[in-house]
Amino acid sequence: MGREVSESCIDNLLMEMVSTYCNRFYANKPELAARRIEAIGYQVGHQLSERYTMERPRFTDHLEAIKFICKDFWSELFKKQIDNLKTNHRGTFVLQDNHFRWLTRMSIDQSPENGASGEPSIIADDKAVESMHLYFPCGIIRGALSNLGIPCAVSADISNLPACSFVVRIKA
Amino acid sequence: MQFFGGSEISPSPPVPTATGNNAHMMYIFNRNGVCLLYREWNRPLHTLNSQQDHKLMFGLLFSLKSLTAKMDPTNAEKGNLGIPQLPGQGCSFHSFRTNTYKLSFMETPSGIKFILITNPRTGDLRETLKYIYNLYVEYVAKNALYTPGTLIRCELFNTALDQYVRSIA
């Protein structure tokens, strides 16, 4: 039995975290900011996977561990499972979530009628901010898997909001 | 959430009673008078340019709120005028009606003012405005890409708003 936190608090905390790291701590170094955010996610994922695998036996192979991430772990975090799992059977997995909870409220600024319309730089900035928000869940997945004994690299792909895919590449 | 009387995430939208475009316009202002949103669905007559229009609307509502609070015969202490209160507390006006339109108004404790102008036969829109405030919280306030105090340009909010407004009487 754990204590509960309001979801709005978590949403706002994550938004603030990303914006602080990007705009204040590492203002002109987006790669460093991304790495810090991902490192925070790594710690969180590490500890969460410890908590959620308490009563389970060890996983027999990589696929079982990934399936655990897709089903139980994701349901604990986001109240739903991963919608689509693809693999090339050579260590790469694509986890697709069609309605990723932390991205549902983000929408790109639409170009208004008066001036400043859809300049490519503004749209690119928005995309950059959105991808910053994905470093944290990537870190969570990486932390969880590495705690289960599977070192890997995780990246995210948001070609179509609000669906997003996480690509997990297991290090041989 | 005290504001909505402890219901779950959002109040369910009031039952739609008619279809078609019944609303004319909508304004959203923030505490400082900045017009965050102006949506127009059905406005045949434009009298002023948009800057003057927004200023006039904000000034009008500010004065109306002060007037109604000062003229309240039931409340002994006048308190601090100009401070936003919970809707329903203190004395707050919520709509006026002419023979051609009805203007409904709601101010939130954070100072965000919602103004909806509809045809004169519309009933009480307080629940409607509360639902629109909820849409605002979900899609604008919680949008990482939105800076508070600037023009609202969030597609999700606009789409949800259009869809919802189309369903009110």
Short mmCIF file of C-alpha atoms in Angstrom, two decimals, chain A residues 28-167:
data_model
loop_
_atom_site.label_atom_id
_atom_site.label_comp_id
_atom_site.label_asym_id
_atom_site.label_seq_id
_atom_site.Cartn_x
_atom_site.Cartn_y
_atom_site.Cartn_z
CA ASN A 28 22.51 26.48 -24.53
CA LYS A 29 23.46 22.86 -24.26
CA PRO A 30 20.41 20.78 -25.09
CA GLU A 31 22.44 17.56 -25.26
CA LEU A 32 23.63 17.98 -21.68
CA ALA A 33 20.14 18.82 -20.50
CA ALA A 34 18.82 15.76 -22.28
CA ARG A 35 21.43 13.57 -20.65
CA ARG A 36 20.65 14.88 -17.18
CA ILE A 37 16.93 14.35 -17.65
CA GLU A 38 17.57 10.86 -18.94
CA ALA A 39 19.80 10.14 -15.95
CA ILE A 40 17.03 11.19 -13.58
CA GLY A 41 14.70 8.86 -15.45
CA TYR A 42 17.27 6.08 -15.11
CA GLN A 43 17.26 6.38 -11.33
CA VAL A 44 13.49 6.46 -11.19
CA GLY A 45 13.13 3.45 -13.47
CA HIS A 46 15.70 1.55 -11.47
CA GLN A 47 13.82 2.02 -8.23
CA LEU A 48 10.38 1.51 -9.70
CA SER A 49 11.31 -1.79 -11.28
CA GLU A 50 12.65 -2.94 -7.91
CA ARG A 51 9.30 -2.18 -6.34
CA TYR A 52 7.16 -3.74 -9.04
CA THR A 53 9.06 -7.00 -9.36
CA MET A 54 9.08 -7.77 -5.66
CA GLU A 55 6.96 -10.89 -5.77
CA ARG A 56 7.95 -12.21 -9.14
CA PRO A 57 10.49 -14.86 -10.05
CA ARG A 58 13.40 -13.96 -12.30
CA PHE A 59 12.80 -13.41 -15.96
CA THR A 60 13.93 -16.22 -18.20
CA ASP A 61 14.90 -14.18 -21.20
CA HIS A 62 14.91 -10.71 -22.68
CA LEU A 63 11.52 -11.09 -24.28
CA GLU A 64 9.89 -11.88 -20.93
CA ALA A 65 11.44 -8.81 -19.38
CA ILE A 66 10.27 -6.60 -22.25
CA LYS A 67 6.80 -8.06 -21.96
CA PHE A 68 6.83 -7.22 -18.28
CA ILE A 69 7.70 -3.63 -19.16
CA CYS A 70 4.91 -3.52 -21.71
CA LYS A 71 2.21 -4.93 -19.50
CA ASP A 72 2.67 -4.68 -15.76
CA PHE A 73 5.20 -1.90 -15.53
CA TRP A 74 3.39 0.35 -17.98
CA SER A 75 0.05 -0.28 -16.30
CA GLU A 76 1.48 0.69 -12.96
CA LEU A 77 2.88 3.89 -14.36
CA PHE A 78 0.31 4.94 -16.91
CA LYS A 79 -2.78 2.85 -16.17
CA LYS A 80 -2.64 1.21 -19.57
CA GLN A 81 -0.47 -1.25 -21.42
CA ILE A 82 1.74 -0.73 -24.39
CA ASP A 83 -0.44 -1.06 -27.47
CA ASN A 84 2.00 -2.57 -29.89
CA LEU A 85 5.27 -4.44 -29.52
CA LYS A 86 7.51 -5.21 -32.45
CA THR A 87 10.87 -6.92 -32.52
CA ASN A 88 13.45 -7.94 -35.04
CA HIS A 89 14.50 -10.87 -32.88
CA ARG A 90 18.02 -9.51 -32.90
CA GLY A 91 17.88 -7.32 -29.84
CA THR A 92 15.77 -4.41 -31.04
CA PHE A 93 12.26 -3.83 -29.71
CA VAL A 94 9.78 -1.11 -30.59
CA LEU A 95 7.18 -0.32 -27.94
CA GLN A 96 4.34 1.75 -29.25
CA ASP A 97 1.89 3.60 -27.07
CA ASN A 98 -1.00 5.09 -29.02
CA HIS A 99 -2.02 7.54 -26.37
CA PHE A 100 0.98 8.33 -24.21
CA ARG A 101 -0.31 9.87 -21.03
CA TRP A 102 2.31 12.56 -20.63
CA LEU A 103 1.89 13.81 -24.16
CA THR A 104 -1.89 13.95 -24.40
CA ARG A 105 -2.09 17.58 -23.48
CA MET A 106 0.64 18.90 -25.65
CA SER A 107 -0.39 20.50 -28.87
CA ILE A 108 1.74 22.44 -31.21
CA ASP A 109 1.03 26.13 -31.45
CA GLN A 110 -1.27 26.64 -34.32
CA SER A 111 -0.59 29.53 -36.61
CA PRO A 112 -3.07 32.33 -35.86
CA GLU A 113 -4.52 34.64 -38.46
CA ASN A 114 -2.44 37.63 -37.45
CA GLY A 115 1.20 37.43 -38.44
CA ALA A 116 3.88 35.13 -36.97
CA SER A 117 2.40 32.19 -38.79
CA GLY A 118 3.93 28.73 -38.84
CA GLU A 119 7.52 29.74 -39.30
CA PRO A 120 9.66 26.64 -39.59
CA SER A 121 11.81 27.76 -36.67
CA ILE A 122 8.86 28.01 -34.30
CA ILE A 123 7.58 24.59 -35.26
CA ALA A 124 11.06 23.13 -34.94
CA ASP A 125 11.36 24.63 -31.46
CA ASP A 126 8.11 23.05 -30.39
CA LYS A 127 9.24 19.70 -31.68
CA ALA A 128 12.49 20.11 -29.76
CA VAL A 129 10.62 20.81 -26.54
CA GLU A 130 8.40 17.82 -27.08
CA SER A 131 11.32 15.51 -27.65
CA MET A 132 12.90 16.85 -24.45
CA HIS A 133 9.87 15.61 -22.58
CA LEU A 134 10.50 12.12 -23.84
CA TYR A 135 13.96 11.73 -22.38
CA PHE A 136 12.48 11.08 -18.96
CA PRO A 137 10.35 8.07 -19.97
CA CYS A 138 13.27 6.75 -22.05
CA GLY A 139 15.41 6.90 -18.94
CA ILE A 140 12.73 5.11 -16.94
CA ILE A 141 12.67 2.24 -19.40
CA ARG A 142 16.45 2.04 -19.50
CA GLY A 143 16.69 2.08 -15.71
CA ALA A 144 14.05 -0.59 -15.31
CA LEU A 145 15.68 -2.89 -17.84
CA SER A 146 19.15 -2.43 -16.48
CA ASN A 147 17.90 -3.34 -13.03
CA LEU A 148 16.59 -6.56 -14.54
CA GLY A 149 20.05 -7.24 -15.89
CA ILE A 150 19.55 -6.06 -19.45
CA PRO A 151 21.78 -3.16 -20.49
CA CYS A 152 20.26 -1.28 -23.37
CA ALA A 153 19.80 2.05 -25.11
CA VAL A 154 16.37 3.61 -25.44
CA SER A 155 15.23 6.31 -27.80
CA ALA A 156 11.84 7.74 -28.62
CA ASP A 157 10.08 8.66 -31.80
CA ILE A 158 7.16 11.06 -32.05
CA SER A 159 6.25 11.21 -35.68
CA ASN A 160 2.57 11.20 -34.87
CA LEU A 161 1.22 12.66 -31.66
CA PRO A 162 -0.21 11.55 -29.29
CA ALA A 163 1.14 8.15 -30.19
CA CYS A 164 4.80 7.59 -29.54
CA SER A 165 7.23 4.72 -29.92
CA PHE A 166 10.16 3.77 -27.74
CA VAL A 167 12.96 1.91 -29.46
#
